[in-house]
mmCIF file of C-alpha atoms in Angstrom:
data_model
loop_
_atom_site.group_PDB
_atom_site.id
_atom_site.type_symbol
_atom_site.label_atom_id
_atom_site.label_comp_id
_atom_site.label_asym_id
_atom_site.label_seq_id
_atom_site.Cartn_x
_atom_site.Cartn_y
_atom_site.Cartn_z
ATOM 1 C CA UNK V 281 -13.043 34.592 27.048
ATOM 2 C CA UNK V 282 -15.951 32.862 28.778
ATOM 3 C CA UNK V 283 -15.550 29.221 29.591
ATOM 4 C CA UNK V 284 -17.780 26.290 30.445
ATOM 5 C CA UNK V 285 -16.215 23.334 32.306
ATOM 6 C CA UNK V 286 -17.996 19.947 32.331
ATOM 7 C CA UNK V 287 -16.348 17.241 34.453
ATOM 8 C CA UNK V 288 -17.580 14.452 36.675
ATOM 9 C CA UNK V 289 -15.317 15.458 39.568
ATOM 10 C CA UNK V 290 -15.773 18.688 41.447
ATOM 11 C CA UNK V 291 -12.100 18.728 42.570
ATOM 12 C CA UNK V 292 -11.039 18.664 38.902
ATOM 13 C CA UNK V 293 -13.511 21.430 37.929
ATOM 14 C CA UNK V 294 -12.379 23.603 40.858
ATOM 15 C CA UNK V 295 -8.627 23.042 40.020
ATOM 16 C CA UNK V 296 -9.101 24.047 36.340
ATOM 17 C CA UNK V 297 -11.326 26.997 37.250
ATOM 18 C CA UNK V 298 -8.742 28.330 39.691
ATOM 19 C CA UNK V 299 -5.854 27.906 37.236
ATOM 20 C CA UNK V 300 -7.781 29.584 34.371
ATOM 21 C CA UNK V 301 -9.020 32.560 36.391
ATOM 22 C CA UNK V 302 -6.068 33.302 38.707
ATOM 23 C CA UNK V 303 -3.242 32.523 36.371
ATOM 24 C CA UNK V 304 -4.601 33.571 33.005
ATOM 25 C CA UNK V 305 -7.472 35.943 33.690
ATOM 26 C CA UNK V 306 -10.124 34.164 31.620
ATOM 27 C CA UNK V 307 -13.595 33.778 33.179
ATOM 28 C CA UNK V 308 -15.161 30.424 33.957
ATOM 29 C CA UNK V 309 -18.886 31.151 33.638
ATOM 30 C CA UNK V 310 -20.048 27.672 34.664
ATOM 31 C CA UNK V 311 -18.304 24.599 36.126
ATOM 32 C CA UNK V 312 -20.737 21.677 36.324
ATOM 33 C CA UNK V 313 -20.880 17.830 36.117
ATOM 34 C CA UNK V 314 -23.194 17.815 33.017
ATOM 35 C CA UNK V 315 -25.188 20.010 30.746
ATOM 36 C CA UNK V 316 -28.307 19.214 32.683
ATOM 37 C CA UNK V 317 -26.667 20.519 35.829
ATOM 38 C CA UNK V 318 -26.449 24.082 34.376
ATOM 39 C CA UNK V 319 -28.632 26.562 36.235
ATOM 40 C CA UNK V 320 -31.965 27.308 34.680
ATOM 41 C CA UNK V 321 -30.991 30.840 33.765
ATOM 42 C CA UNK V 322 -27.777 29.678 31.940
ATOM 43 C CA UNK V 323 -27.356 30.650 28.272
ATOM 44 C CA UNK V 324 -24.959 28.912 25.962
ATOM 45 C CA UNK V 325 -24.778 32.103 23.989
ATOM 46 C CA UNK V 326 -22.456 33.600 26.538
ATOM 47 C CA UNK V 327 -19.913 30.735 26.266
ATOM 48 C CA UNK V 328 -16.887 30.929 23.972
ATOM 49 C CA UNK V 329 -15.142 27.578 24.911
ATOM 50 C CA UNK V 330 -16.337 24.422 26.580
ATOM 51 C CA UNK V 331 -13.888 22.088 28.348
ATOM 52 C CA UNK V 332 -15.267 18.552 28.328
ATOM 53 C CA UNK V 333 -14.185 15.288 29.896
ATOM 54 C CA UNK V 334 -14.724 12.052 27.924
ATOM 55 C CA UNK V 335 -14.145 8.673 29.393
ATOM 56 C CA UNK V 336 -15.344 5.036 28.777
ATOM 57 C CA UNK V 337 -17.556 5.119 31.817
ATOM 58 C CA UNK V 338 -19.288 8.309 30.815
ATOM 59 C CA UNK V 339 -20.708 7.746 27.357
ATOM 60 C CA UNK V 340 -22.673 11.092 27.819
ATOM 61 C CA UNK V 341 -19.332 12.891 27.226
ATOM 62 C CA UNK V 342 -19.647 12.231 23.501
ATOM 63 C CA UNK V 343 -23.367 13.011 23.674
ATOM 64 C CA UNK V 344 -22.619 16.350 25.298
ATOM 65 C CA UNK V 345 -20.086 17.160 22.554
ATOM 66 C CA UNK V 346 -22.701 16.419 19.862
ATOM 67 C CA UNK V 347 -25.393 18.357 21.674
ATOM 68 C CA UNK V 348 -23.144 21.421 22.089
ATOM 69 C CA UNK V 349 -22.136 21.305 18.430
ATOM 70 C CA UNK V 350 -25.713 21.077 17.396
ATOM 71 C CA UNK V 351 -27.242 23.688 19.693
ATOM 72 C CA UNK V 352 -24.333 26.125 19.861
ATOM 73 C CA UNK V 353 -21.922 25.493 16.952
ATOM 74 C CA UNK V 354 -20.128 28.832 17.794
ATOM 75 C CA UNK V 355 -18.800 27.209 20.984
ATOM 76 C CA UNK V 356 -15.295 25.755 20.639
ATOM 77 C CA UNK V 357 -15.098 22.362 22.400
ATOM 78 C CA UNK V 358 -11.882 21.248 24.017
ATOM 79 C CA UNK V 359 -11.623 17.636 25.251
ATOM 80 C CA UNK V 360 -9.590 17.282 28.468
ATOM 81 C CA UNK V 361 -9.390 13.516 29.174
ATOM 82 C CA UNK V 362 -7.212 10.943 30.807
ATOM 83 C CA UNK V 363 -7.830 8.612 27.834
ATOM 84 C CA UNK V 364 -5.419 9.121 24.996
ATOM 85 C CA UNK V 365 -5.728 6.122 22.642
ATOM 86 C CA UNK V 366 -6.636 6.777 19.021
ATOM 87 C CA UNK V 367 -10.057 5.455 19.055
ATOM 88 C CA UNK V 368 -11.365 8.070 21.534
ATOM 89 C CA UNK V 369 -9.375 10.951 19.952
ATOM 90 C CA UNK V 370 -10.633 10.094 16.468
ATOM 91 C CA UNK V 371 -14.216 9.782 17.572
ATOM 92 C CA UNK V 372 -14.026 13.085 19.388
ATOM 93 C CA UNK V 373 -12.596 14.824 16.387
ATOM 94 C CA UNK V 374 -15.111 13.323 14.042
ATOM 95 C CA UNK V 375 -17.878 14.541 16.267
ATOM 96 C CA UNK V 376 -16.620 18.078 16.060
ATOM 97 C CA UNK V 377 -14.088 18.551 18.939
ATOM 98 C CA UNK V 378 -11.833 21.588 18.248
ATOM 99 C CA UNK V 379 -9.049 20.410 20.460
ATOM 100 C CA UNK V 380 -7.977 17.415 22.573
ATOM 101 C CA UNK V 381 -5.550 17.500 25.572
ATOM 102 C CA UNK V 382 -4.723 14.669 27.911
ATOM 103 C CA UNK V 383 -4.921 15.161 31.643
ATOM 104 C CA UNK V 384 -1.292 14.092 32.001
ATOM 105 C CA UNK V 385 -0.137 16.777 29.645
ATOM 106 C CA UNK V 386 1.699 19.825 31.033
ATOM 107 C CA UNK V 387 -0.440 22.594 32.374
ATOM 108 C CA UNK V 388 0.960 24.985 29.790
ATOM 109 C CA UNK V 389 -0.527 22.736 27.052
ATOM 110 C CA UNK V 390 -4.082 23.318 28.344
ATOM 111 C CA UNK V 391 -3.452 27.106 28.271
ATOM 112 C CA UNK V 392 -1.938 26.832 24.844
ATOM 113 C CA UNK V 393 -5.004 24.848 23.711
ATOM 114 C CA UNK V 394 -7.320 27.554 25.050
ATOM 115 C CA UNK V 395 -5.290 30.249 23.416
ATOM 116 C CA UNK V 396 -5.450 28.392 20.083
ATOM 117 C CA UNK V 397 -9.195 27.981 20.326
ATOM 118 C CA UNK V 398 -9.622 31.629 21.170
ATOM 119 C CA UNK V 399 -7.798 32.425 17.934
ATOM 120 C CA UNK V 400 -10.078 30.044 15.991
ATOM 121 C CA UNK V 401 -7.401 27.412 15.644
ATOM 122 C CA UNK V 402 -7.506 23.710 16.541
ATOM 123 C CA UNK V 403 -5.207 22.097 19.076
ATOM 124 C CA UNK V 404 -3.818 18.622 19.888
ATOM 125 C CA UNK V 405 -1.357 18.066 22.741
ATOM 126 C CA UNK V 406 1.997 16.774 21.696
ATOM 127 C CA UNK V 407 1.546 13.308 23.065
ATOM 128 C CA UNK V 408 -1.608 12.868 21.045
ATOM 129 C CA UNK V 409 -0.068 14.206 17.891
ATOM 130 C CA UNK V 410 2.691 11.729 18.128
ATOM 131 C CA UNK V 411 0.320 8.869 18.787
ATOM 132 C CA UNK V 412 -1.972 9.761 15.902
ATOM 133 C CA UNK V 413 0.991 10.070 13.526
ATOM 134 C CA UNK V 414 2.389 6.631 14.601
ATOM 135 C CA UNK V 415 -0.957 4.825 14.445
ATOM 136 C CA UNK V 416 -2.021 6.463 11.142
ATOM 137 C CA UNK V 417 1.270 5.883 9.436
ATOM 138 C CA UNK V 418 1.423 2.268 10.660
ATOM 139 C CA UNK V 419 -1.919 1.379 9.188
ATOM 140 C CA UNK V 420 -2.903 3.895 6.544
ATOM 141 C CA UNK V 421 0.295 3.486 4.583
ATOM 142 C CA UNK V 422 -0.316 -0.274 4.389
ATOM 143 C CA UNK V 423 -4.115 -0.727 4.268
ATOM 144 C CA UNK V 424 -6.798 0.777 2.023
ATOM 145 C CA UNK V 425 -9.649 2.613 3.705
ATOM 146 C CA UNK V 426 -11.916 -0.375 3.304
ATOM 147 C CA UNK V 427 -9.335 -2.770 4.656
ATOM 148 C CA UNK V 428 -8.750 -0.512 7.617
ATOM 149 C CA UNK V 429 -12.437 -0.579 8.384
ATOM 150 C CA UNK V 430 -12.535 -4.347 8.212
ATOM 151 C CA UNK V 431 -9.273 -4.664 10.083
ATOM 152 C CA UNK V 432 -10.831 -2.778 13.069
ATOM 153 C CA UNK V 433 -13.987 -4.928 13.056
ATOM 154 C CA UNK V 434 -11.912 -8.164 12.787
ATOM 155 C CA UNK V 435 -9.615 -6.965 15.667
ATOM 156 C CA UNK V 436 -12.758 -6.519 17.807
ATOM 157 C CA UNK V 437 -13.618 -10.130 17.241
ATOM 158 C CA UNK V 438 -16.490 -9.914 14.680
ATOM 159 C CA UNK V 439 -16.831 -12.640 12.073
ATOM 160 C CA UNK V 440 -16.877 -12.157 8.311
ATOM 161 C CA UNK V 441 -20.688 -12.745 8.020
ATOM 162 C CA UNK V 442 -21.370 -10.079 10.704
ATOM 163 C CA UNK V 443 -19.004 -7.690 9.029
ATOM 164 C CA UNK V 444 -20.492 -8.266 5.592
ATOM 165 C CA UNK V 445 -23.983 -7.512 6.828
ATOM 166 C CA UNK V 446 -22.693 -4.374 8.576
ATOM 167 C CA UNK V 447 -20.921 -2.865 5.626
ATOM 168 C CA UNK V 448 -23.470 -4.200 3.093
ATOM 169 C CA UNK V 449 -21.235 -6.541 1.022
ATOM 170 C CA UNK V 450 -20.833 -10.215 0.370
ATOM 171 C CA UNK V 451 -19.158 -12.496 3.008
ATOM 172 C CA UNK V 452 -16.730 -13.721 0.303
ATOM 173 C CA UNK V 453 -15.602 -10.122 -0.299
ATOM 174 C CA UNK V 454 -14.865 -9.734 3.386
ATOM 175 C CA UNK V 455 -12.967 -13.067 3.310
ATOM 176 C CA UNK V 456 -10.784 -11.766 0.502
ATOM 177 C CA UNK V 457 -10.153 -8.508 2.372
ATOM 178 C CA UNK V 458 -9.301 -10.516 5.483
ATOM 179 C CA UNK V 459 -6.711 -12.578 3.586
ATOM 180 C CA UNK V 460 -5.099 -9.364 2.156
ATOM 181 C CA UNK V 461 -5.068 -7.799 5.562
ATOM 182 C CA UNK V 462 -3.420 -10.875 7.172
ATOM 183 C CA UNK V 463 -0.791 -10.847 4.477
ATOM 184 C CA UNK V 464 -0.053 -7.132 4.608
ATOM 185 C CA UNK V 465 0.223 -7.029 8.401
ATOM 186 C CA UNK V 466 1.998 -10.420 8.543
ATOM 187 C CA UNK V 467 -0.428 -12.049 10.963
ATOM 188 C CA UNK V 468 -2.245 -15.348 10.889
ATOM 189 C CA UNK V 469 -5.266 -14.714 13.239
ATOM 190 C CA UNK V 470 -7.728 -12.176 14.535
ATOM 191 C CA UNK V 471 -5.748 -12.155 17.805
ATOM 192 C CA UNK V 472 -2.732 -10.828 15.744
ATOM 193 C CA UNK V 473 -4.934 -8.127 14.424
ATOM 194 C CA UNK V 474 -6.081 -7.195 17.979
ATOM 195 C CA UNK V 475 -2.450 -6.953 19.068
ATOM 196 C CA UNK V 476 -1.639 -4.502 16.351
ATOM 197 C CA UNK V 477 -4.812 -2.466 16.995
ATOM 198 C CA UNK V 478 -3.821 -2.178 20.666
ATOM 199 C CA UNK V 479 -0.192 -1.353 19.878
ATOM 200 C CA UNK V 480 -1.145 1.403 17.570
ATOM 201 C CA UNK V 481 -3.799 2.812 19.857
ATOM 202 C CA UNK V 482 -6.816 2.338 17.640
ATOM 203 C CA UNK V 483 -8.400 0.147 20.195
ATOM 204 C CA UNK V 484 -8.093 -0.495 23.934
ATOM 205 C CA UNK V 485 -9.470 -3.305 26.099
ATOM 206 C CA UNK V 486 -12.654 -1.289 26.843
ATOM 207 C CA UNK V 487 -13.521 -1.149 23.090
ATOM 208 C CA UNK V 488 -13.093 -4.887 22.631
ATOM 209 C CA UNK V 489 -15.163 -5.854 25.672
ATOM 210 C CA UNK V 490 -17.977 -3.319 25.316
ATOM 211 C CA UNK V 491 -18.327 -2.787 21.598
ATOM 212 C CA UNK V 492 -21.796 -3.233 20.196
ATOM 213 C CA UNK V 493 -21.205 -1.796 16.720
ATOM 214 C CA UNK V 494 -22.812 -4.761 14.905
ATOM 215 C CA UNK V 495 -25.576 -5.468 17.427
#
């Protein structure tokens, strides 16, 4: 199996490369900080799996995932990140990631993930599976899909008029949904919604501070 590693930090790239090649016999074809750092002669056609880092400070991580899936859909993409809240995991999976492992997971899980991808299977590390199950059960079992969408926007601090424009509905409709959401989740304010969103992992502080969804 031929592997591409993309991570900001050389020490991380070197560590993963050494582990993969010396312990498991797979071949790391390239280990770079970004797609643009690949040598001019590099060809994506020779890559089976790409290991990508995604973090709040490197928005290009998601862009890289999208670009790889568009230009080389045959490449399996494994996210290896220190960030494990549901928002990032969900976004990565929606954009086509084939696996997601946190950097604090056991080394064996990274190898298990690569083995799964080699077999054409998807993989989520155990800590992520538990978090997704908790967050999804907490919200999805209570809220409708529309209510969950509005819940997240309210939790981020957006007002009903902004949300109504964004989802193309009437402000009064959003107000009705907000009332139902408050009742179902037993809260009385948007701050209460934010607390739940943070607890379930659907949002973290970075999302709230830097979100420009409705801009």
